[in-house]
mmCIF file of C-alpha atoms in Angstrom:
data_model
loop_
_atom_site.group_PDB
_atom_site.id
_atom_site.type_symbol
_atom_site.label_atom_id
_atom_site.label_comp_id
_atom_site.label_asym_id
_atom_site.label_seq_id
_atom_site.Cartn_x
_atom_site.Cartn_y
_atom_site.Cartn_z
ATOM 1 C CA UNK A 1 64.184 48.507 21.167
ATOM 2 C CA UNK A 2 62.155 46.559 23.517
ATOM 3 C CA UNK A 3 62.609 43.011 22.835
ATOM 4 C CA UNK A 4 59.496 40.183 24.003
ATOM 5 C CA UNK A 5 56.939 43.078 23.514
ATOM 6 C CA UNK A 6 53.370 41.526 24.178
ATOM 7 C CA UNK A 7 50.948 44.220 23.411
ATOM 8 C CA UNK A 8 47.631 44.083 25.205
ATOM 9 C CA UNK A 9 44.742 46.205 23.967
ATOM 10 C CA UNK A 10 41.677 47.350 25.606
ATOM 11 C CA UNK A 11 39.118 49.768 24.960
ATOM 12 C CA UNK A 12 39.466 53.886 25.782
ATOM 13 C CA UNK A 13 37.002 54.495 28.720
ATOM 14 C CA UNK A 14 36.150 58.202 29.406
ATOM 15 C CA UNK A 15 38.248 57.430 32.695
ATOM 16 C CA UNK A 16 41.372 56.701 30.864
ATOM 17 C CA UNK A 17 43.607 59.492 32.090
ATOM 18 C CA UNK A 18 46.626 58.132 30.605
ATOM 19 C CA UNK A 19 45.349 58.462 27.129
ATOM 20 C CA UNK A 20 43.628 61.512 27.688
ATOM 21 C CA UNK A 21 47.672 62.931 28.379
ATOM 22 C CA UNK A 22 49.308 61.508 25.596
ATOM 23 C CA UNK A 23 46.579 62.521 23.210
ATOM 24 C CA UNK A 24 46.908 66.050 24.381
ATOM 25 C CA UNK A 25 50.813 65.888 24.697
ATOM 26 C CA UNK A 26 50.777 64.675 20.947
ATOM 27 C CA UNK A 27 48.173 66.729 19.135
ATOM 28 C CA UNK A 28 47.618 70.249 19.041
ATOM 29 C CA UNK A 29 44.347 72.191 20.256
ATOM 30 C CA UNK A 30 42.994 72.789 16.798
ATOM 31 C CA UNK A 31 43.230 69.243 15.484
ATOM 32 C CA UNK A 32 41.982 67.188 18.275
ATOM 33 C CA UNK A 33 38.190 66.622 18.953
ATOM 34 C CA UNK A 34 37.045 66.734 22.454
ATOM 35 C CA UNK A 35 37.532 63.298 23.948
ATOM 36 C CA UNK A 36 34.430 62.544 25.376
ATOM 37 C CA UNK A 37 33.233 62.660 21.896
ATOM 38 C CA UNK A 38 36.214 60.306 20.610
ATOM 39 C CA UNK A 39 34.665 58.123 23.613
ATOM 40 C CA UNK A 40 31.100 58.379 22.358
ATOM 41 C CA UNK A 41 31.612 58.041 19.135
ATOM 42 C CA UNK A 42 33.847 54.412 19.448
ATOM 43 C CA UNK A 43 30.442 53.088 21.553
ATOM 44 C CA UNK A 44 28.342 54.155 18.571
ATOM 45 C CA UNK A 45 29.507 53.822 15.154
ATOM 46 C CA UNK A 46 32.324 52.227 12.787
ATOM 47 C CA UNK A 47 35.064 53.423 15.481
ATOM 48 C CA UNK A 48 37.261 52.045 18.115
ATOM 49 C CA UNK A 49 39.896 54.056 20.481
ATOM 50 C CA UNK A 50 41.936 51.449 21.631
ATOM 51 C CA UNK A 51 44.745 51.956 23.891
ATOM 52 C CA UNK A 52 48.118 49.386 24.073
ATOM 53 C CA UNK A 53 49.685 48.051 26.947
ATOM 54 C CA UNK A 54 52.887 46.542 27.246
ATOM 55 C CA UNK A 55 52.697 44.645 30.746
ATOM 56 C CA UNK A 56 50.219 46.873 32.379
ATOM 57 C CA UNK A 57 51.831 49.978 31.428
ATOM 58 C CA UNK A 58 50.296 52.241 28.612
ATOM 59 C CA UNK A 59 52.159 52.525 25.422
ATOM 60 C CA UNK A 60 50.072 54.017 22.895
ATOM 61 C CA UNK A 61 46.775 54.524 21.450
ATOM 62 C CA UNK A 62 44.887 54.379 17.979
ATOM 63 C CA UNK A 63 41.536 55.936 17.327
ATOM 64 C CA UNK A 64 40.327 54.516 14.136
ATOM 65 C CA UNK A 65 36.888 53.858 12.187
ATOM 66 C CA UNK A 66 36.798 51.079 9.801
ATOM 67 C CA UNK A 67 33.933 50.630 6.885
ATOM 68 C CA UNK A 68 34.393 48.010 4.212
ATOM 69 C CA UNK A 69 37.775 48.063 3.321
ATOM 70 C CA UNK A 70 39.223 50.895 4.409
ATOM 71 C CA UNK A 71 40.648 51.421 7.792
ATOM 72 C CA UNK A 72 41.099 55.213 8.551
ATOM 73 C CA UNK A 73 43.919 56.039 11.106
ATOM 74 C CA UNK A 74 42.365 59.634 12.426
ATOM 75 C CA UNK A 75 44.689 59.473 15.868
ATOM 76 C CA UNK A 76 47.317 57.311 16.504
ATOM 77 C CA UNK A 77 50.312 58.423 19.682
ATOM 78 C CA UNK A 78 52.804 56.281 21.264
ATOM 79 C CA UNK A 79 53.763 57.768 24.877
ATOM 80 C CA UNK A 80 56.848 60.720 24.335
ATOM 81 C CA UNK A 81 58.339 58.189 28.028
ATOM 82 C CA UNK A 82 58.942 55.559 25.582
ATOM 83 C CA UNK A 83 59.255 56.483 21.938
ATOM 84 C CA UNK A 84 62.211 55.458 19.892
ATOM 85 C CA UNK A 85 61.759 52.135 21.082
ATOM 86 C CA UNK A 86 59.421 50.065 18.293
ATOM 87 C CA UNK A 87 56.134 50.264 19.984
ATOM 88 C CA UNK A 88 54.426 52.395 17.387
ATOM 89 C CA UNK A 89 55.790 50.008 14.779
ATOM 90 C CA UNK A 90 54.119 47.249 17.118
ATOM 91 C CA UNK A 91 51.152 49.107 17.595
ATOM 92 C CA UNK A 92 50.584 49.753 13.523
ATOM 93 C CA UNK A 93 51.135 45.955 13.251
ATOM 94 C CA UNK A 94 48.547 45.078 15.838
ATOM 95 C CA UNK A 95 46.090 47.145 14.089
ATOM 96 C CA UNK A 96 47.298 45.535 10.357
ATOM 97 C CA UNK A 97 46.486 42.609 12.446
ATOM 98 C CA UNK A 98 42.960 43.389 13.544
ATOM 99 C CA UNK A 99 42.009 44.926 9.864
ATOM 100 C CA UNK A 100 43.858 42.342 7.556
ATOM 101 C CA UNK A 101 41.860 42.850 4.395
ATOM 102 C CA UNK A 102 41.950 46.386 4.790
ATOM 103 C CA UNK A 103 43.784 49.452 2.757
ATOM 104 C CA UNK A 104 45.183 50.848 5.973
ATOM 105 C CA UNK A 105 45.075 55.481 5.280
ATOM 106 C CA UNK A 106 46.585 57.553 7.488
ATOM 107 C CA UNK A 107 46.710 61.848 6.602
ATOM 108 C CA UNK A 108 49.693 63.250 8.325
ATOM 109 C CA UNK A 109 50.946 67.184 8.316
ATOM 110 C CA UNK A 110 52.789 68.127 5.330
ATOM 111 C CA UNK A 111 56.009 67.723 4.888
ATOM 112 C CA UNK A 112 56.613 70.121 1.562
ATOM 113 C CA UNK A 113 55.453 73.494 3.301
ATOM 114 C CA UNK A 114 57.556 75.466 5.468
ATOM 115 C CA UNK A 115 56.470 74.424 9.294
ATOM 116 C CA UNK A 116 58.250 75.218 12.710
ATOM 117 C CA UNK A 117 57.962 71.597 13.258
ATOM 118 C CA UNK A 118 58.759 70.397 9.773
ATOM 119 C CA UNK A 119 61.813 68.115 11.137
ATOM 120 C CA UNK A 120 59.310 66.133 13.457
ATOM 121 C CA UNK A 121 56.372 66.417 10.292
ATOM 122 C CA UNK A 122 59.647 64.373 8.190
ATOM 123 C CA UNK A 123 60.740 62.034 10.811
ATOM 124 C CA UNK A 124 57.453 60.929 11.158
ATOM 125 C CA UNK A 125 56.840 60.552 7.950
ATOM 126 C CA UNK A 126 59.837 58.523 7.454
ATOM 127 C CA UNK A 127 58.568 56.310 10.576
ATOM 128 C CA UNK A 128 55.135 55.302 9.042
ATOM 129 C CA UNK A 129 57.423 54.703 5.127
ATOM 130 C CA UNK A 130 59.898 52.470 7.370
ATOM 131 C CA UNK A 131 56.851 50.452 8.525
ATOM 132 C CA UNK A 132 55.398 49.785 4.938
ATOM 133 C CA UNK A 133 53.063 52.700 3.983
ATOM 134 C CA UNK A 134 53.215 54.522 0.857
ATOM 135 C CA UNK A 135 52.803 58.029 -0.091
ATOM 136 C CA UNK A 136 49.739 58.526 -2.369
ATOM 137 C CA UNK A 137 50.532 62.128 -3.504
ATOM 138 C CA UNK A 138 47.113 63.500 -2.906
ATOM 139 C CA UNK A 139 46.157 65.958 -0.078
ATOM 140 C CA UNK A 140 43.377 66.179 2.184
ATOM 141 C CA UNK A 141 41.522 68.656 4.087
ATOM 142 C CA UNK A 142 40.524 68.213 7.324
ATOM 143 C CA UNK A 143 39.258 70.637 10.567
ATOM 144 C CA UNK A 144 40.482 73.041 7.744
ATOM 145 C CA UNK A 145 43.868 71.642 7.888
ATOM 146 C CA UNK A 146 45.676 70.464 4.927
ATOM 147 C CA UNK A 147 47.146 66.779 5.314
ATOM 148 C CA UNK A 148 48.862 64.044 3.027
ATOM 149 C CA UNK A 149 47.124 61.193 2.620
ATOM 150 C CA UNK A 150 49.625 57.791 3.415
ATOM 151 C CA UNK A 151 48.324 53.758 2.944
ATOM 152 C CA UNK A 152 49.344 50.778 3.194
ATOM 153 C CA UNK A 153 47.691 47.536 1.343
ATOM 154 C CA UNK A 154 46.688 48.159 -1.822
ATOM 155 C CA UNK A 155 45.874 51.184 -4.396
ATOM 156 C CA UNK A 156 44.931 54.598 -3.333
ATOM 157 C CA UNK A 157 41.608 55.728 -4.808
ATOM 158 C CA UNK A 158 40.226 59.348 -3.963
ATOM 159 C CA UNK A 159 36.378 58.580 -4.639
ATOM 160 C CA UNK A 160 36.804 55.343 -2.527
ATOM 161 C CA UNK A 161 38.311 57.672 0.395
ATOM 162 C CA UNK A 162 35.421 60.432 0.317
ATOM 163 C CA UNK A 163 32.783 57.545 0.314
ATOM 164 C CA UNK A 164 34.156 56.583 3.177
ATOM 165 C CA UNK A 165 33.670 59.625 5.135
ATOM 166 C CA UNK A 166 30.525 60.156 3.564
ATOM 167 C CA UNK A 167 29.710 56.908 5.245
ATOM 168 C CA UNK A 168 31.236 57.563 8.501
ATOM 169 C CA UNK A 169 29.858 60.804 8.951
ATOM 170 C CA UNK A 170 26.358 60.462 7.819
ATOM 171 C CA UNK A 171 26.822 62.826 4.721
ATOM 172 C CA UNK A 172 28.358 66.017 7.004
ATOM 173 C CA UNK A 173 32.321 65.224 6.026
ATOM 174 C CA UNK A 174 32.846 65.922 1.999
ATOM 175 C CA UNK A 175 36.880 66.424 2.263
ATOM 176 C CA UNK A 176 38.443 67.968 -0.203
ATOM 177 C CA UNK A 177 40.899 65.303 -1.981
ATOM 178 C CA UNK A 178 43.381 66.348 -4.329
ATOM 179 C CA UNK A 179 47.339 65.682 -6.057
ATOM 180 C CA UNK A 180 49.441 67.181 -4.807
ATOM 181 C CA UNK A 181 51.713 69.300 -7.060
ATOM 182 C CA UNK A 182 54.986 68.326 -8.040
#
């Protein structure tokens, strides 16, 4: 663990090499969207890509949108250099930080289907339980990907997520929401 961490955080300019590399290092073809959009859209609506720096060296990055009380987590990477080493706990603090009043969601890949990468799918799973979220036990679908649906700060409510994207995308994103089965 890196001990006297002082995250910095700046905005995600189109320039931003670094980020564009860990976001394609961390997330495959099919779920990312293309970053000049990510770009646009943080100039333009409820969203901000921010990127952390720990003394002038990239760390991570979160790409979030935030609308009333909900803060949705839609990308969020720590560099593959440098992981194992507490800045994505850091980095999910800073952004508790930034939203405090907020239910924090995150949807992650499931981790109760079979998966060539269902080790990774747990152990990060058991990273974002370790830093204080909960699992909700409902499932969403998104880029025609099912997800589970994590939070931290307060209740999960389905209707109160699908307003939200409602909201965020101008009435285009309905998600399917459901529980999962036991």
């Amino acid at each position: 663990k890196v001990k006297n961490m002082n995250l910095k955080i700046k905005k995600v300019k189109l320039s931003n090499k670094d980020v564009k590399r860990i976001y394609f290092d961390s997330f495959p073809k099919e779920e990312r969207i293309p970053f000049p959009i990510m770009i646009l859209l943080s100039k333009i609506t409820h969203t901000d890509f921010l990127a952390f720096y720990d003394k002038n060296i990239l760390s991570g990055f979160v790409y979030l949108s935030a609308i009333k009380n909900i803060t949705f987590i839609m990308f969020f990477a720590v560099d593959k250099n440098i992981r194992l080493k507490g800045y994505g706990s850091k980095i999910l603090e800073e952004v508790q930080r930034l939203y405090p009043n907020n239910k924090i969601v995150i949807s992650i890949e499931r981790c109760d289907v079979k998966a060539t990468n269902l080790n990774d799918r747990i152990r990060r799973k058991k990273f974002y339980l370790k830093n204080g979220y909960i699992d909700t036990g409902y499932l969403i679908e998104l880029s025609k990907i099912e997800q589970e649906i994590i939070i931290k700060n307060g209740t999960f409510d389905p209707n109160e997520l699908l307003n939200f994207f409602v909201k965020y995308s101008n009435g285009t994103m309905k998600p399917r929401i459901w529980k999962r089965k036991s």
